[in-house]
CSV table of C-alpha atoms in Angstrom, one decimal:
chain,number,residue,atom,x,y,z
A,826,UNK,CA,-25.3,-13.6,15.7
A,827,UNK,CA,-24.2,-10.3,16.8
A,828,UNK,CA,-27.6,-7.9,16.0
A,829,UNK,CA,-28.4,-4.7,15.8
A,830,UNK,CA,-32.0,-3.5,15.2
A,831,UNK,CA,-33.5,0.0,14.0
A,832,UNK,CA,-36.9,1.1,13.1
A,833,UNK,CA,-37.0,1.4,9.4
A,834,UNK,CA,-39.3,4.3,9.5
A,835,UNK,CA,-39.6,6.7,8.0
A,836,UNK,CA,-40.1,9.1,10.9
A,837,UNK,CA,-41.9,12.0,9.9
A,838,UNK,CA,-41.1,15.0,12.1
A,839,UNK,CA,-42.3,18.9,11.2
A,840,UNK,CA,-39.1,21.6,11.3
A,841,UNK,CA,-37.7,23.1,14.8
A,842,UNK,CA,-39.6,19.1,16.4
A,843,UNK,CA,-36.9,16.9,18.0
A,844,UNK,CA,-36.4,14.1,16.1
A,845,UNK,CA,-35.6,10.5,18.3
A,846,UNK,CA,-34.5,7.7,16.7
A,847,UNK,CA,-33.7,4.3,18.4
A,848,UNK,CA,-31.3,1.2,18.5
A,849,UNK,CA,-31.2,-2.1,20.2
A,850,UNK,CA,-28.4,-4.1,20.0
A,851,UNK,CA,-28.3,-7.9,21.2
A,852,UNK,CA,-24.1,-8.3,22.5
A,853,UNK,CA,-24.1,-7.2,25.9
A,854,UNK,CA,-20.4,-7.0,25.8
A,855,UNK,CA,-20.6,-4.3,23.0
A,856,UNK,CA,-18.2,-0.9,24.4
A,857,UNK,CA,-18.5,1.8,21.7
A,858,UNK,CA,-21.8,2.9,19.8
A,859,UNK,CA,-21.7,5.3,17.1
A,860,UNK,CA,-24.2,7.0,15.1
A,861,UNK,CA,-23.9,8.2,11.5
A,862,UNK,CA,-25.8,10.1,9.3
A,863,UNK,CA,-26.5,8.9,5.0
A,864,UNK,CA,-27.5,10.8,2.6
A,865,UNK,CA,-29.1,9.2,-0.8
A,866,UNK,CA,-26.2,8.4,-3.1
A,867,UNK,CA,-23.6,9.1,-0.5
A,868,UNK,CA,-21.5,7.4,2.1
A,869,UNK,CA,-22.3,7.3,6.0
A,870,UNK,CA,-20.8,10.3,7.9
A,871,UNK,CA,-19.6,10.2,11.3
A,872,UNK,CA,-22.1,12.3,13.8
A,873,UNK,CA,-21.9,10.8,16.9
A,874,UNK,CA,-19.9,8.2,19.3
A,875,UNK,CA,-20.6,7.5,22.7
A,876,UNK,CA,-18.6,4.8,25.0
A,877,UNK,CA,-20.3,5.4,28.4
A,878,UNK,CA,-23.8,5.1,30.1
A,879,UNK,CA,-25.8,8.5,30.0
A,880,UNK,CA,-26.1,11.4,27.6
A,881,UNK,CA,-23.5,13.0,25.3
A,882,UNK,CA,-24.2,16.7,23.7
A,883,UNK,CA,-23.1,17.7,20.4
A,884,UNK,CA,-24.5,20.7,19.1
A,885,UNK,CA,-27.9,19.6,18.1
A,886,UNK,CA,-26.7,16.0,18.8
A,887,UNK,CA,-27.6,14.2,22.1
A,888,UNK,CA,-26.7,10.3,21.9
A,889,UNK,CA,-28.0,8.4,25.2
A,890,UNK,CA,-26.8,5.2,25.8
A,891,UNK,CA,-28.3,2.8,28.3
A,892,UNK,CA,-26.3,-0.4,28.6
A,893,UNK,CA,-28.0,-2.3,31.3
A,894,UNK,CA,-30.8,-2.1,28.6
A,895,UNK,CA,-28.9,-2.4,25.6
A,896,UNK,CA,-30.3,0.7,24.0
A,897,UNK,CA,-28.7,3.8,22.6
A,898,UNK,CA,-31.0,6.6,20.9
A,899,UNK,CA,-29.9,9.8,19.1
A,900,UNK,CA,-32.2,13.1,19.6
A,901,UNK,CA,-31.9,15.8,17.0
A,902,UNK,CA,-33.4,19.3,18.6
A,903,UNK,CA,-34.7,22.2,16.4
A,904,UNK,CA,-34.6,19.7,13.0
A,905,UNK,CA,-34.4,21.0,9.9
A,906,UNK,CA,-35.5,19.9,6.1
A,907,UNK,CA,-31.6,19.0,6.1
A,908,UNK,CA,-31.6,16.7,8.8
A,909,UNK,CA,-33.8,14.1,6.3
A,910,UNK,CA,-31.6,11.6,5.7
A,911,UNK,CA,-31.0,7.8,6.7
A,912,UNK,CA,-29.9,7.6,10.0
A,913,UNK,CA,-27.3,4.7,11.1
A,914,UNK,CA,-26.7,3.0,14.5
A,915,UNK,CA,-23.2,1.2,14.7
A,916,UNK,CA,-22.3,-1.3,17.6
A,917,UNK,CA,-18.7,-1.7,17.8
A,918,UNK,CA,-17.4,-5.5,18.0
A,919,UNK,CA,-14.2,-6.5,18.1
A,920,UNK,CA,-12.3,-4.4,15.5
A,921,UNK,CA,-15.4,-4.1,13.7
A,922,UNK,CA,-18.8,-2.3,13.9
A,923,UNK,CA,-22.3,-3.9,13.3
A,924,UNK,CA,-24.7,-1.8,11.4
A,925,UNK,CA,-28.4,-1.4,12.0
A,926,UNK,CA,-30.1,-0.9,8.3
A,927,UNK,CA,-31.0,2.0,9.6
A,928,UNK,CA,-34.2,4.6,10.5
A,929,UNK,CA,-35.3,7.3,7.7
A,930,UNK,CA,-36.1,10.7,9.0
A,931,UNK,CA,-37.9,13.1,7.0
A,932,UNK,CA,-38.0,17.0,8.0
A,933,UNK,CA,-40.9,18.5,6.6
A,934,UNK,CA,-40.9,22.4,6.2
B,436,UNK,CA,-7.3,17.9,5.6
B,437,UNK,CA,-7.2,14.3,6.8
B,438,UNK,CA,-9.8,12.3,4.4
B,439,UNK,CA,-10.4,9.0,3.1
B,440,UNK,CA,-10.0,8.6,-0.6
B,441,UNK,CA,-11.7,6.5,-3.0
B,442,UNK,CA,-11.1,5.6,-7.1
B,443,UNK,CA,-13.1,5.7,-9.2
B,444,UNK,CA,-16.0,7.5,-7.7
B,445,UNK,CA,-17.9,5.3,-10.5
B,446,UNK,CA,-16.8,2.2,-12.3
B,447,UNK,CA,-18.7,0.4,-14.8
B,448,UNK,CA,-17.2,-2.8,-16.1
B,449,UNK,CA,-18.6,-6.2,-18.0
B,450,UNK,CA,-20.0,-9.2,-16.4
B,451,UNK,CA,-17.0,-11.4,-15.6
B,452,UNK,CA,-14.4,-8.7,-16.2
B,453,UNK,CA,-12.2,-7.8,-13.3
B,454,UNK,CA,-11.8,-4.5,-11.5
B,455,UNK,CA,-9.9,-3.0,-8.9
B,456,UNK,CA,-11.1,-0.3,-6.7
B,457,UNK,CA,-8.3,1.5,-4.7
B,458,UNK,CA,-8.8,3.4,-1.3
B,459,UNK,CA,-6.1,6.1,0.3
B,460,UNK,CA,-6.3,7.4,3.3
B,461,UNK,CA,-3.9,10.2,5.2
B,462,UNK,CA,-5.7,9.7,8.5
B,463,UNK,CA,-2.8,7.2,9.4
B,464,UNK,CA,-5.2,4.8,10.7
B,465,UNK,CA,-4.0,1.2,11.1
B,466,UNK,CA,-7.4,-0.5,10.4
B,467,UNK,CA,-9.4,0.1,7.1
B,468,UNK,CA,-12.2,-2.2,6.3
B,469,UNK,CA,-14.4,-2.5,2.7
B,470,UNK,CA,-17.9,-2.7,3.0
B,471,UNK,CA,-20.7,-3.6,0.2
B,472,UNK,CA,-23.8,-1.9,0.5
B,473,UNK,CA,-26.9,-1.9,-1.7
B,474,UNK,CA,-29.9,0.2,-2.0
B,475,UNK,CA,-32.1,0.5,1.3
B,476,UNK,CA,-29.3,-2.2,3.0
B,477,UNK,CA,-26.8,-1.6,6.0
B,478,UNK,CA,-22.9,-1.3,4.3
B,479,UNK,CA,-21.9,-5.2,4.7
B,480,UNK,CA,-18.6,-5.8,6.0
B,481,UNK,CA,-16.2,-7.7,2.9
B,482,UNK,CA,-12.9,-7.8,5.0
B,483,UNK,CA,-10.8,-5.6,7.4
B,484,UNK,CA,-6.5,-5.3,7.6
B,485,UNK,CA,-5.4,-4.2,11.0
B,486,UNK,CA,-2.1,-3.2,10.1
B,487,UNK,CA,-0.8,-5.7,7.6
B,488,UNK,CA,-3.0,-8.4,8.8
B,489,UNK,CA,-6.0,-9.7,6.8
B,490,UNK,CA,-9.6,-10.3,8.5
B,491,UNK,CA,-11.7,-12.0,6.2
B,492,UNK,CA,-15.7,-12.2,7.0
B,493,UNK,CA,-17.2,-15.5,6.5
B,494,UNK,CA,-19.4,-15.0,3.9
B,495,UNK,CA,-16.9,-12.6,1.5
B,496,UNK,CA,-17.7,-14.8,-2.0
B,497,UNK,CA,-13.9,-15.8,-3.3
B,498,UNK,CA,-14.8,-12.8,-6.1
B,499,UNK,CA,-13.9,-10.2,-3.8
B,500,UNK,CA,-9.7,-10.2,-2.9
B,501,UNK,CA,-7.7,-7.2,-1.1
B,502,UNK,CA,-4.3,-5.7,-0.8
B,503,UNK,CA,-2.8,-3.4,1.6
B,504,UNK,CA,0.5,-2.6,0.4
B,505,UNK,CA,1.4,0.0,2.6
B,506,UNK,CA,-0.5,2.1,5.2
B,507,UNK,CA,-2.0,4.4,3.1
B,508,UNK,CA,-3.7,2.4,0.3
B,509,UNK,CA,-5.8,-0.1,0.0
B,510,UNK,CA,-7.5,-2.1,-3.0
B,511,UNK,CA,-10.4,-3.8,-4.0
B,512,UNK,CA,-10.3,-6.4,-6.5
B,513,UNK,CA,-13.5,-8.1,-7.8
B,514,UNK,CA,-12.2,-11.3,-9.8
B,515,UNK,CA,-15.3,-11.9,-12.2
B,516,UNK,CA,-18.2,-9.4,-11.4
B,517,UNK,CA,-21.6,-10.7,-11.4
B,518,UNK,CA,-24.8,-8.6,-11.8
B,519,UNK,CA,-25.4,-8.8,-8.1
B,520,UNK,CA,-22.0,-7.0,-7.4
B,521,UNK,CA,-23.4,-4.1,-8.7
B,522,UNK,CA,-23.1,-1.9,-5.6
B,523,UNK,CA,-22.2,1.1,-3.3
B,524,UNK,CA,-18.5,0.1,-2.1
B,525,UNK,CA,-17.0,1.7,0.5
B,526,UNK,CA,-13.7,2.3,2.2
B,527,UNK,CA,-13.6,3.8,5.4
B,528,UNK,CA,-10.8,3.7,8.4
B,529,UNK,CA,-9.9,3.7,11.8
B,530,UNK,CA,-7.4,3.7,14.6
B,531,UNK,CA,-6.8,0.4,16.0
B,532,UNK,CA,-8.1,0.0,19.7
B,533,UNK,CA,-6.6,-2.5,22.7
B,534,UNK,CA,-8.2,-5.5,23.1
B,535,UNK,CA,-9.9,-4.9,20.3
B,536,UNK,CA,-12.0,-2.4,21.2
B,537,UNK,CA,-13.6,-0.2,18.1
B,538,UNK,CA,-13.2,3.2,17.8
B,539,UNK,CA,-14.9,5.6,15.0
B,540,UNK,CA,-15.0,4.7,11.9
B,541,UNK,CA,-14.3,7.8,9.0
B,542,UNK,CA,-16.2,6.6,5.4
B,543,UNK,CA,-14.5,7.5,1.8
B,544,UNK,CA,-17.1,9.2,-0.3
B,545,UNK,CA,-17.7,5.4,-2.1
B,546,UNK,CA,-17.1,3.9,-5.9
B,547,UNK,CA,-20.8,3.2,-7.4
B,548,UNK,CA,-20.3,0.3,-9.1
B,549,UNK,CA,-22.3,-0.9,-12.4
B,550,UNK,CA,-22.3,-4.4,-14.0
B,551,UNK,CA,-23.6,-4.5,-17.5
């Protein structure tokens, strides 16, 4: 079975820290990797994607994706109280993702 | 702006009465997908259309049935809800990749769903 594994946390991080937050996934023939962002109450939104080995910059946003070690990790820089939220790693499978349950961050002021 | 739509944003029904969640989209995606997802949980893949055709997960109880009659909509129908229905459901879409690879998926804001 097709796995993806997150730390649940939550990952406790002071304001302006970098934030890193990790996934595994177990199908070595996985090709896209996206990462999405949940808010209590709310549905996951879209914050990253990243289909190649190395880094990808978005803003705050780096997503690093390591295939050889079937790992991909998303570093928030500067993070703020808004950043808290439930963090999401999605493998994509064929025409469908696998979800991680997910890593809670928490930004403290 | 392009979104994903979803009706009722809460629905409360009776144990064992049917209800139908619907899900629009003007993305013009060819793949949307329903998810379940509980408190604390990852969303849990129900079923997926690619185009008109119907993917059905394994373990999708009978309950849970879905129509796509057209590109735009999509519903939800839950055939006798049980209290463990109760749930976050979730619509969300995405363009269709080659040889099935996936591309991003875009979430509808969700119908909270209570079974008393």
């Amino acid at each position: 079975q097709k796995e993806v594994e997150q730390n649940s946390g939550p990952l406790s991080v002071p304001e302006g820290a970098i934030a890193s937050l990790n996934c595994t996934y177990s199908d070595r023939g996985s090709q896209s990797f996206f990462w999405y962002r949940q808010y209590s109450g709310k549905s996951p939104e879209l914050i990253m994607s990243i289909y190649s080995n190395g880094d990808k910059e978005d803003g705050r946003f780096t997503a690093q994706l390591n295939k050889a070690s079937q790992y991909v990790s998303l570093l928030i820089r500067d993070s703020q109280p808004s950043d808290s939220a439930t963090y999401l790693c999605a493998v994509g499978g064929f025409q469908k993702l696998v979800f991680g349950t997910g890593t809670r961050l928490l930004v403290s002021p | 702006d392009a979104m994903v739509i979803q009706n009722p944003r809460y629905q409360v029904t009776q144990f064992g009465k049917p209800v139908t969640l619907s899900c629009s989209q003007t993305l013009n995606h060819n793949v949307m997908y329903w998810y379940q997802q509980k408190s604390s949980q990852a969303p849990k893949l129900l079923f997926h259309y690619y185009d008109k055709d119907f993917n059905n997960e394994a373990d999708t109880p009978d309950n849970f049935q879905s129509r796509r009659p057209n590109t735009s909509f999509c519903f939800l129908d839950i055939r006798s809800p049980g209290l463990g229905d109760a749930a976050m459901y979730l619509c969300a879409t995405s363009r269709g990749g080659g040889r099935g690879l996936s591309y991003e998926q875009y979430f509808g804001p969700g119908t909270r769903l209570t079974v008393t």
